């Protein structure tokens, strides 16, 4: 072995001798040390209003940016005219987002929040303006996750890195940011820590799984923000992995793919965690790796996976789950960069071999490429796409941009617009129940909230937290969620009975622990609930 | 920009040590741009915390540990990026670098850079930096026994790779 020691020593020294010094680095070091205080970056210009909005007055104001240094100068747009369909540039964030794909980007219903691990920015599309979030109650961390609960952004896990770059190991702590009060609160510590894990919001809990943990199994847990309480879930029937793909598919969380944590560990497996039974269901092997590079989009009970110029679908019918047909992607040799489901289609940012990025639509019902252009001009669009209910906002590129689709007639971008208004008759339903079922289905496919409000009587329940059902549904649709699609799809499922209630799906009546969405209509035809959770 | 005592002290450290740290980072990371970024970041952090440094004499060791940690962190991110199939910017060695390395040395360096993180760090610190096992252990925050094991396994892996050609 000593021969190899000598060889290694000689080779490394030869290599090292060929590396020249870099005295010019000193200037960059001084500039950076002087210009970027440790946790509070100095102001960088916010600006570049949409090219199509040149007529809009631009105001330069000194505003107190919450969480930043007061007096930070931020350029804001005045009241904006309603954007036309198509592309437009939006205000650039106050600092480069770099590879925005490493950041969590969430739509709250009013703002788009970009969380980079230690700092947060929020973009208000109505005002075309960015603001900083206040500092979180913890230091900067890497590979944490952030989910939007409908009320707060919950940041959890990851690891911190100190001044010497030392990694803290997986963290069990986190915090929640409430945009209404512009403040953070600590959340309860989880039973274990994780880093490079994955998280998804299930409707009333944050589900976390995988990543680097002190465990050999794929461990998962769920956090209930209303009770500030964690529960440990059963170990999954598939192996541990980092950064798996997770998706909430009406009643269950799909976990697939990911990155091996040790050599030889398989990640081409998938499983579904079913909320109503608190149990895992192993799925057939995906047959190939589904890594974090894949672009995923959920439409109702179907998960689309865009990866390697191929498209795979995974659907659940509430009982079983199976991979659908994988098909060669018809778009040609492109790399999928980002995507979001928008009503009955997925909008995808794809990159051609020559590096040009374009937006294409992928209609649910067919492999048809609709080219929506390469952006508003001025540079390549980025690698993070978020649907705000009206626009697809694309960040992280040379330009920040928004694409507003054409409104396809009545119903607009209603998530159920592609579904049939007519319901197939179901045997055993009283006439009053059948009529209400048909009326709800018709209203759902056009997001006719006024009609739905009429059909929902005084005792109607849409959320156990209370609140106006119409506002709840409209806000969810604006956030890109699909309550109307869920409602309409549920009414096609077999129904069950619970006293004088007729409920969809049947599984709700068969299990005391069913927590997913269900619809209930009383025998007299009164619509009683469309709700999830407990 | 006002020159402070910290500037002067860290400038001296930069003058004396940045070349060695740059070579260490490049051996660990395999490309010049990443090595420069890591070394730059280490000195920026040193400048910012200079006033709180209790023992300025420990700064060279602190810099080496920071470069090691930052390089490790960058390699982890690179692994994730590779899985994501994002373009990984690892420029090839420059023509002048290639010209100065014999084929044999290049094969050895490639074999070292193909090792797992800890094995690569042990070999570079032992045989390039010339540290003792105890010094490598202190720099990496592991036991001397662990250094011995990683070094032995690393050398064995290099040997296997060279003999396989």
XYZ file of C-alpha atoms in Angstrom:
699
model
C 0.000 0.000 0.000
C 2.957 2.293 0.620
C 3.542 2.372 -3.143
C 0.072 3.786 -3.564
C 0.678 6.258 -0.736
C 3.638 7.614 -2.644
C 1.718 7.687 -5.905
C -1.168 9.547 -4.293
C 1.186 11.999 -2.581
C 3.087 12.730 -5.794
C -0.033 13.052 -7.914
C -1.838 15.351 -5.483
C 1.196 17.571 -5.170
C 1.575 17.742 -8.937
C -2.066 18.643 -9.248
C -1.829 21.191 -6.463
C 1.275 22.783 -7.948
C -0.675 23.429 -11.143
C -3.369 25.415 -9.319
C -2.416 29.087 -9.447
C -3.066 31.581 -6.674
C -5.959 34.007 -6.988
C -4.928 37.271 -5.315
C -7.797 39.073 -7.033
C -10.181 37.217 -4.723
C -9.268 39.536 -1.874
C -11.201 42.445 -3.386
C -14.315 40.327 -3.741
C -13.931 39.114 -0.149
C -13.755 42.660 1.224
C -16.665 43.821 -0.907
C -18.843 40.934 0.189
C -17.887 41.175 3.858
C -18.620 44.893 3.879
C -21.705 44.822 1.750
C -23.717 41.959 3.174
C -24.283 41.939 6.937
C -24.756 38.428 8.251
C -28.548 38.253 8.587
C -29.767 41.510 7.137
C -28.917 42.160 3.575
C -28.772 45.731 2.409
C -31.369 46.927 0.000
C -31.225 45.952 -3.586
C -33.476 47.624 -6.082
C -36.880 46.146 -6.668
C -38.230 47.057 -9.985
C -38.694 46.357 -13.633
C -42.383 46.663 -13.963
C -44.122 44.669 -16.592
C -43.289 45.783 -20.064
C -46.938 45.758 -20.957
C -47.704 48.042 -18.082
C -45.475 50.879 -19.141
C -48.412 53.214 -18.976
C -48.906 52.533 -15.313
C -47.472 55.189 -13.092
C -44.456 54.117 -11.120
C -44.019 55.461 -7.675
C -40.757 55.362 -5.836
C -41.438 55.331 -2.170
C -39.639 54.773 1.069
C -41.601 52.165 2.863
C -40.948 50.276 6.019
C -40.446 46.754 4.849
C -41.642 44.420 7.510
C -38.813 42.366 8.843
C -36.191 44.325 6.976
C -34.472 47.516 7.911
C -36.909 50.374 8.137
C -36.449 52.898 5.416
C -35.461 50.327 2.856
C -36.169 51.741 -0.552
C -38.614 49.739 -2.536
C -39.993 50.650 -5.910
C -43.660 49.869 -6.170
C -46.212 49.982 -8.887
C -49.349 52.011 -8.457
C -52.787 50.561 -9.051
C -52.358 48.205 -11.963
C -54.739 47.804 -14.871
C -56.172 44.324 -15.283
C -53.582 42.381 -17.278
C -54.484 41.040 -20.699
C -54.193 37.311 -21.406
C -50.682 36.293 -22.391
C -47.248 37.044 -21.021
C -46.126 40.038 -18.996
C -43.092 40.844 -16.915
C -43.567 41.328 -13.209
C -41.499 43.182 -10.630
C -38.172 41.517 -10.020
C -37.559 40.262 -6.468
C -35.232 42.404 -4.338
C -32.451 39.872 -4.668
C -31.572 37.201 -7.150
C -33.402 34.009 -6.340
C -30.620 31.944 -7.860
C -31.840 28.436 -8.381
C -35.341 29.139 -7.180
C -36.059 25.459 -7.424
C -34.224 25.038 -4.136
C -36.697 27.455 -2.553
C -40.241 26.722 -1.469
C -42.745 28.859 -3.331
C -46.305 28.940 -2.013
C -49.492 30.743 -2.981
C -51.457 31.973 0.021
C -54.477 33.248 -1.839
C -53.188 36.800 -1.742
C -49.437 36.593 -1.980
C -46.811 34.344 -3.403
C -44.285 33.477 -0.697
C -40.732 32.464 -1.576
C -38.945 30.781 1.303
C -35.212 30.216 0.822
C -34.458 28.544 4.131
C -33.438 31.546 6.157
C -35.197 34.410 4.486
C -38.580 34.926 2.923
C -40.044 37.216 0.311
C -43.671 37.763 -0.559
C -45.032 38.996 -3.887
C -48.395 40.709 -4.155
C -49.575 40.311 -7.765
C -52.274 42.970 -7.427
C -49.742 45.634 -6.453
C -46.879 44.040 -8.432
C -44.742 44.468 -5.340
C -42.370 42.416 -3.211
C -41.846 42.629 0.533
C -39.573 40.856 2.979
C -40.874 38.530 5.644
C -39.722 39.119 9.217
C -36.860 36.939 10.386
C -37.946 33.520 11.615
C -37.366 32.482 15.236
C -34.593 30.165 14.098
C -31.354 30.751 12.222
C -30.877 30.043 8.579
C -31.301 26.405 7.618
C -30.946 24.307 4.501
C -33.149 21.579 2.985
C -36.112 22.412 5.201
C -39.633 22.229 3.792
C -42.469 24.734 3.784
C -46.169 24.067 3.269
C -49.162 26.395 3.178
C -51.967 25.325 5.509
C -54.574 27.809 4.336
C -53.656 30.035 7.250
C -49.924 29.765 7.875
C -46.709 28.740 6.186
C -45.187 25.962 8.289
C -41.416 25.575 7.917
C -39.929 22.444 9.393
C -36.813 20.279 9.535
C -33.670 20.663 7.501
C -30.319 21.371 9.059
C -28.490 24.475 10.133
C -24.975 25.381 9.135
C -22.807 27.465 11.445
C -20.089 29.947 10.557
C -17.598 27.164 9.957
C -20.033 25.362 7.701
C -20.612 22.618 10.275
C -23.883 20.779 9.706
C -26.183 20.503 12.740
C -27.717 17.234 11.601
C -31.453 16.760 11.007
C -33.599 19.206 12.970
C -36.941 18.431 14.589
C -37.931 22.053 15.072
C -39.853 24.513 12.949
C -42.004 27.599 12.956
C -45.159 28.922 11.339
C -45.586 32.294 9.628
C -48.990 33.973 9.618
C -49.258 36.628 6.874
C -52.280 38.264 8.536
C -50.220 39.226 11.584
C -46.894 39.193 9.716
C -45.403 37.196 12.568
C -43.903 33.814 13.355
C -44.667 31.328 16.112
C -42.593 28.341 17.193
C -44.258 25.007 16.612
C -43.955 21.914 18.754
C -40.845 19.839 18.136
C -41.419 16.709 16.106
C -40.681 13.261 17.543
C -37.680 13.072 15.220
C -35.654 15.326 12.979
C -35.240 15.139 9.227
C -33.327 16.901 6.506
C -33.744 16.575 2.724
C -37.197 15.187 3.473
C -40.520 15.975 1.784
C -43.743 17.514 3.077
C -47.285 18.027 1.850
C -50.471 19.545 3.279
C -53.321 17.046 3.531
C -56.149 19.399 4.413
C -55.670 19.450 8.153
C -52.179 18.117 8.776
C -48.677 18.579 7.419
C -47.360 15.187 6.380
C -43.569 14.788 6.435
C -41.576 11.794 5.311
C -38.123 10.591 4.363
C -34.841 12.437 4.256
C -31.820 12.035 6.435
C -33.017 10.733 9.785
C -31.563 8.629 12.547
C -33.429 5.607 11.241
C -33.111 2.791 8.746
C -36.824 2.844 7.847
C -38.852 5.410 5.934
C -40.342 7.263 8.885
C -43.186 9.733 8.625
C -45.104 12.031 10.933
C -48.037 14.426 10.734
C -48.356 17.856 12.343
C -51.724 19.355 13.246
C -51.287 23.146 13.396
C -54.642 23.688 15.098
C -53.543 21.577 18.070
C -49.810 22.217 17.693
C -49.343 18.485 17.983
C -47.430 15.785 16.134
C -48.287 12.156 15.624
C -45.898 9.485 14.417
C -47.194 7.450 11.505
C -46.469 3.786 10.881
C -43.227 3.059 9.054
C -43.772 2.867 5.317
C -43.472 -0.477 3.526
C -40.835 0.944 1.227
C -37.220 1.817 1.923
C -35.887 5.070 3.238
C -34.853 7.762 0.785
C -34.219 11.502 0.614
C -36.374 14.014 -1.205
C -39.146 11.676 -2.390
C -41.997 12.934 -4.522
C -45.058 13.358 -2.297
C -48.555 14.248 -3.421
C -51.928 14.513 -1.739
C -54.389 12.480 -3.769
C -57.774 12.783 -2.053
C -57.570 10.666 1.027
C -54.015 9.521 0.713
C -50.449 10.678 0.424
C -48.429 9.151 -2.369
C -44.717 8.720 -1.685
C -42.559 7.726 -4.656
C -39.017 7.912 -5.925
C -36.380 10.043 -4.285
C -32.655 9.864 -3.728
C -30.912 6.847 -2.134
C -29.328 7.618 1.225
C -26.802 4.822 0.853
C -25.392 2.897 -2.033
C -27.685 0.136 -3.233
C -30.863 1.423 -1.603
C -33.753 1.188 -4.062
C -35.958 4.182 -4.745
C -38.044 2.883 -7.648
C -40.778 1.922 -5.187
C -43.894 3.778 -4.101
C -46.547 3.574 -1.413
C -49.761 5.315 -0.459
C -50.492 6.414 3.089
C -54.233 6.294 3.606
C -55.486 8.869 6.040
C -58.724 7.110 6.922
C -57.068 3.878 7.992
C -53.724 5.280 9.170
C -52.121 2.519 7.121
C -49.777 2.204 4.183
C -50.506 0.472 0.932
C -47.472 -0.606 -1.089
C -47.754 0.086 -4.787
C -46.272 -1.723 -7.695
C -42.754 -0.664 -8.485
C -42.659 2.506 -10.493
C -40.217 0.631 -12.715
C -37.892 3.578 -12.809
C -36.571 6.235 -10.543
C -38.719 9.257 -9.946
C -36.294 11.796 -8.620
C -36.780 15.278 -7.326
C -35.982 16.455 -10.827
C -39.423 15.280 -11.954
C -42.125 17.864 -12.441
C -45.358 16.722 -10.843
C -48.902 18.005 -11.004
C -51.998 16.714 -9.261
C -55.349 16.769 -10.992
C -58.067 15.298 -8.814
C -57.122 11.722 -8.144
C -54.355 11.661 -10.689
C -50.708 12.536 -10.351
C -48.834 13.437 -13.500
C -45.096 12.891 -13.464
C -43.129 14.624 -16.199
C -39.600 13.334 -16.324
C -36.961 12.547 -18.908
C -39.189 13.658 -21.778
C -41.741 11.102 -20.649
C -45.052 11.356 -18.904
C -46.335 8.913 -16.330
C -49.641 9.089 -14.555
C -50.615 7.624 -11.259
C -54.215 7.534 -10.233
C -56.140 6.441 -7.217
C -59.787 5.461 -7.118
C -59.838 5.687 -3.353
C -59.101 2.005 -2.885
C -56.389 0.982 -5.264
C -53.614 2.882 -6.914
C -51.699 1.949 -10.012
C -49.335 3.531 -12.412
C -51.040 4.469 -15.600
C -49.462 4.121 -18.967
C -46.108 5.739 -19.342
C -45.875 7.246 -22.726
C -43.085 8.791 -24.664
C -43.558 12.451 -24.335
C -44.691 13.917 -27.627
C -42.965 17.216 -27.138
C -39.674 15.952 -28.469
C -36.352 15.994 -26.661
C -37.111 18.565 -23.996
C -36.300 18.774 -20.327
C -39.241 19.447 -18.037
C -38.346 22.363 -15.822
C -41.475 23.358 -13.910
C -45.214 22.958 -14.029
C -48.529 23.514 -12.321
C -52.014 22.153 -12.822
C -54.435 24.793 -14.011
C -57.999 23.638 -14.299
C -58.170 20.815 -16.804
C -54.582 21.101 -17.980
C -51.003 21.289 -16.807
C -48.894 24.257 -17.828
C -45.271 23.226 -18.218
C -42.019 25.094 -18.637
C -39.854 22.973 -20.929
C -36.272 23.497 -22.052
C -35.108 22.563 -25.541
C -31.624 21.150 -26.175
C -30.474 24.595 -27.261
C -31.421 25.930 -23.820
C -34.499 27.894 -24.872
C -37.371 27.656 -22.423
C -41.002 27.705 -23.487
C -44.349 27.288 -21.832
C -46.585 24.533 -23.158
C -49.944 23.249 -22.045
C -50.717 19.614 -21.507
C -54.471 19.040 -21.632
C -55.675 16.279 -19.374
C -57.469 14.476 -22.128
C -54.725 14.162 -24.677
C -51.071 14.416 -25.497
C -51.366 17.644 -27.385
C -48.733 20.268 -27.294
C -50.006 23.808 -27.175
C -47.116 26.213 -27.427
C -47.709 29.265 -25.253
C -44.483 31.066 -26.070
C -41.096 31.656 -24.545
C -42.019 34.418 -22.139
C -42.361 38.179 -22.242
C -38.936 38.738 -23.773
C -35.782 40.085 -22.246
C -34.388 36.746 -21.141
C -35.185 33.156 -20.278
C -38.013 32.369 -17.896
C -37.156 30.501 -14.711
C -37.542 27.119 -13.114
C -40.353 27.628 -10.607
C -43.975 27.953 -11.685
C -46.849 28.700 -9.326
C -50.515 29.115 -10.184
C -52.211 31.990 -8.387
C -55.726 31.376 -9.572
C -55.346 33.890 -12.389
C -51.742 33.742 -13.527
C -48.916 31.277 -13.793
C -46.027 33.121 -12.145
C -42.610 31.906 -13.269
C -39.601 32.879 -11.132
C -35.890 32.181 -10.936
C -34.928 33.022 -14.500
C -33.390 36.006 -16.204
C -36.815 37.617 -16.078
C -39.682 37.186 -13.658
C -42.885 36.711 -15.584
C -46.553 35.883 -15.377
C -48.704 34.126 -17.968
C -52.450 34.690 -17.918
C -54.425 32.073 -19.853
C -57.401 32.928 -21.999
C -60.605 32.378 -20.068
C -62.429 29.494 -21.746
C -65.978 30.797 -21.550
C -68.383 30.378 -18.614
C -66.695 28.764 -15.686
C -63.336 30.272 -16.533
C -60.471 28.393 -14.973
C -62.819 26.436 -12.711
C -61.038 23.229 -11.732
C -64.094 21.151 -12.642
C -64.654 22.803 -15.996
C -63.555 19.749 -17.950
C -65.918 17.396 -16.150
C -69.419 16.587 -17.274
C -72.268 18.477 -15.673
C -74.523 15.450 -16.031
C -74.362 12.711 -13.418
C -75.174 9.099 -14.197
C -78.253 7.873 -12.301
C -77.545 5.787 -9.210
C -80.006 3.174 -8.052
C -81.453 3.505 -4.587
C -81.398 7.270 -4.295
C -84.635 8.967 -3.217
C -85.835 11.432 -5.818
C -85.096 14.485 -3.658
C -81.541 13.297 -3.068
C -81.004 12.564 -6.762
C -82.221 16.045 -7.710
C -79.902 17.756 -5.240
C -77.007 15.591 -6.400
C -77.616 16.601 -10.014
C -77.951 20.279 -9.121
C -74.723 20.302 -7.096
C -72.854 18.591 -9.948
C -74.098 21.129 -12.481
C -73.109 24.069 -10.291
C -69.711 22.553 -9.467
C -68.511 22.231 -13.074
C -68.994 25.944 -13.663
C -67.860 27.048 -10.188
C -71.304 28.598 -9.792
C -70.845 29.598 -6.163
C -74.143 31.478 -5.932
C -76.064 28.375 -6.936
C -74.014 26.205 -4.601
C -74.759 28.649 -1.805
C -78.496 28.306 -2.491
C -78.224 24.533 -2.427
C -76.254 24.574 0.843
C -78.808 25.086 3.568
C -78.417 26.741 6.945
C -76.952 23.633 8.571
C -74.411 23.105 5.844
C -70.811 22.310 6.838
C -67.881 23.092 4.566
C -65.224 23.339 7.234
C -65.057 22.321 10.874
C -63.413 25.634 11.510
C -66.564 27.435 10.339
C -66.568 30.180 7.741
C -68.445 31.008 4.605
C -68.445 28.021 2.214
C -68.450 30.209 -0.887
C -65.417 32.142 0.264
C -63.686 28.930 1.264
C -64.206 27.345 -2.159
C -63.481 30.466 -4.169
C -60.245 31.126 -2.272
C -59.167 27.518 -2.667
C -59.796 27.638 -6.413
C -57.866 30.891 -6.630
C -54.961 29.212 -4.866
C -54.932 26.552 -7.533
C -56.579 23.902 -5.387
C -59.437 21.936 -6.875
C -62.396 21.720 -4.495
C -64.949 21.958 -7.310
C -63.263 19.128 -9.192
C -63.233 17.056 -6.009
C -66.886 17.795 -5.326
C -67.945 16.892 -8.833
C -65.799 13.729 -8.944
C -67.092 12.481 -5.607
C -70.679 12.490 -6.866
C -69.780 9.821 -9.437
C -68.561 7.433 -6.738
C -70.766 4.760 -5.150
C -72.747 6.179 -2.250
C -73.347 4.828 1.242
C -75.922 5.384 3.961
C -75.494 6.856 7.421
C -78.931 7.108 9.024
C -81.012 9.412 6.855
C -77.893 10.699 5.146
C -76.722 9.632 1.691
C -72.947 10.023 1.524
C -70.335 9.944 -1.230
C -68.036 8.046 -1.241
C -69.369 4.861 0.263
C -66.140 4.368 2.231
C -67.127 7.239 4.535
C -70.045 5.269 5.916
C -67.946 2.132 6.263
C -65.168 3.575 8.366
C -65.198 5.609 11.559
C -61.841 7.064 10.684
C -62.500 8.277 7.142
C -61.155 11.809 7.022
C -60.981 12.624 3.343
C -63.516 14.713 1.421
C -67.125 13.512 1.449
C -70.496 14.830 0.407
C -73.696 14.295 2.374
C -77.284 14.888 1.275
C -80.209 14.244 3.643
C -83.132 12.069 2.549
C -85.307 15.179 2.204
C -82.856 16.591 -0.344
C -81.030 19.077 1.898
C -77.346 19.273 1.078
C -75.640 18.887 4.474
C -71.905 18.841 3.928
C -68.921 18.805 1.646
C -66.024 18.595 4.032
C -62.757 16.850 4.908
C -60.987 16.166 8.189
C -62.500 15.683 11.631
C -13.949 51.565 2.198
C -12.143 52.045 5.516
C -9.273 49.685 6.246
C -9.611 48.245 9.744
C -7.311 46.135 11.895
C -9.376 43.138 10.928
C -8.855 43.931 7.260
C -5.116 44.123 7.750
C -4.911 40.914 9.769
C -7.148 38.936 7.445
C -5.330 40.371 4.427
C -2.114 38.965 5.842
C -3.757 35.597 6.410
C -5.139 35.718 2.894
C -1.706 36.440 1.482
C -0.117 33.585 3.416
C -2.805 30.926 3.105
C -5.237 31.486 0.270
C -3.165 29.625 -2.316
C -2.892 26.530 -0.135
C -6.591 26.650 0.702
C -7.450 27.107 -2.946
C -5.490 23.993 -3.868
C -7.107 22.062 -1.030
C -10.570 23.105 -2.194
C -9.808 22.303 -5.810
C -8.534 18.860 -4.888
C -11.762 18.207 -2.996
C -14.150 19.772 -5.491
C -12.383 19.202 -8.786
C -12.988 22.597 -10.335
C -11.509 26.025 -10.055
C -14.670 28.132 -9.873
C -16.147 26.182 -6.964
C -12.806 26.223 -5.146
C -12.563 30.002 -5.461
C -16.115 30.434 -4.185
C -15.470 28.237 -1.174
C -12.225 29.999 -0.269
C -13.848 33.387 -0.757
C -16.737 32.420 1.502
C -14.358 31.167 4.210
C -12.452 34.472 4.269
C -15.679 36.495 4.222
C -16.851 34.583 7.283
C -13.500 35.127 8.975
C -13.654 38.880 8.343
C -17.153 39.099 9.770
C -16.312 37.224 12.947
C -12.773 38.532 13.437
C -13.678 40.665 16.447
C -15.135 37.666 18.237
C -12.161 35.413 17.505
C -10.547 34.589 20.849
C -7.309 33.218 19.436
C -6.198 34.787 16.150
C -3.426 32.204 16.044
C -6.074 29.557 15.453
C -7.319 31.323 12.328
C -5.381 29.169 9.811
C -6.826 25.964 11.281
C -10.260 27.589 11.430
C -9.964 28.521 7.755
C -9.000 24.981 6.787
C -11.919 23.492 8.710
C -14.298 25.998 7.154
C -13.049 25.240 3.647
C -13.486 21.517 4.336
C -17.029 22.015 5.612
C -18.046 24.327 2.802
C -16.590 21.967 0.211
C -18.474 19.061 1.786
C -21.697 21.038 1.759
C -21.167 21.930 -1.893
C -20.546 18.293 -2.801
C -23.799 17.307 -1.085
C -25.699 19.877 -3.088
C -23.950 18.670 -6.217
C -25.150 15.120 -5.553
C -28.720 16.360 -5.238
C -28.380 18.472 -8.361
C -27.023 15.484 -10.248
C -30.040 13.457 -9.212
C -32.244 16.316 -10.299
C -30.352 16.267 -13.562
C -29.779 19.957 -13.360
C -26.696 21.037 -15.231
C -23.771 20.681 -12.864
C -21.171 23.300 -13.586
C -17.914 21.423 -13.175
C -15.595 22.872 -15.786
C -12.871 20.575 -16.995
C -9.308 21.271 -16.012
C -7.791 24.098 -18.015
C -5.382 23.225 -20.835
C -2.462 24.472 -18.758
C -3.528 22.316 -15.818
C -3.872 19.306 -18.087
C -0.517 19.956 -19.664
C 1.238 20.000 -16.313
C -0.163 16.671 -15.145
C 1.264 13.437 -16.445
C -1.201 10.756 -17.506
C -0.282 8.713 -14.489
C -0.837 11.571 -12.080
C -4.117 12.474 -13.741
C -5.369 8.915 -13.302
C -4.450 8.989 -9.617
C -6.139 12.354 -9.074
C -9.281 11.132 -10.837
C -9.280 8.043 -8.632
C -8.986 10.195 -5.508
C -11.764 12.521 -6.667
C -14.027 9.518 -7.290
C -13.788 8.430 -3.641
C -16.531 8.963 -1.094
C -16.326 12.293 0.709
C -14.626 11.209 3.925
C -12.062 8.977 2.186
C -11.184 11.763 -0.232
C -10.796 14.253 2.620
C -8.525 11.898 4.550
C -6.275 11.234 1.569
C -6.017 14.890 0.603
C -5.264 16.030 4.144
C -2.797 13.202 4.815
C -0.912 13.159 1.523
C -1.354 16.653 0.113
C -1.526 18.750 3.258
C 0.923 16.422 4.987
C -1.053 16.281 8.234
C -0.609 13.517 10.780
C -3.506 11.173 11.527
C -4.169 13.085 14.744
C -4.200 16.412 12.891
C -6.551 15.063 10.226
C -8.811 13.749 12.988
C -8.891 17.175 14.624
C -9.586 18.919 11.304
C -12.446 16.572 10.436
C -13.838 16.200 13.947
C -13.504 12.398 13.929
C -11.344 9.911 15.821
C -7.821 8.991 14.775
C -9.044 5.420 14.326
C -11.663 6.611 11.887
C -9.007 8.520 9.937
C -6.876 5.384 9.754
C -9.824 3.347 8.483
C -10.907 5.889 5.861
C -7.332 6.381 4.690
C -6.763 2.653 4.341
C -10.048 2.106 2.486
C -9.423 5.126 0.298
C -5.996 3.891 -0.727
C -7.426 0.435 -1.415
C -10.117 1.947 -3.635
C -7.529 4.005 -5.517
C -5.452 0.869 -6.004
C -8.446 -1.084 -7.327
C -9.311 1.674 -9.752
C -5.762 1.996 -11.054
C -5.320 -1.750 -11.402
C -8.611 -2.068 -13.249
C -7.273 0.041 -16.124
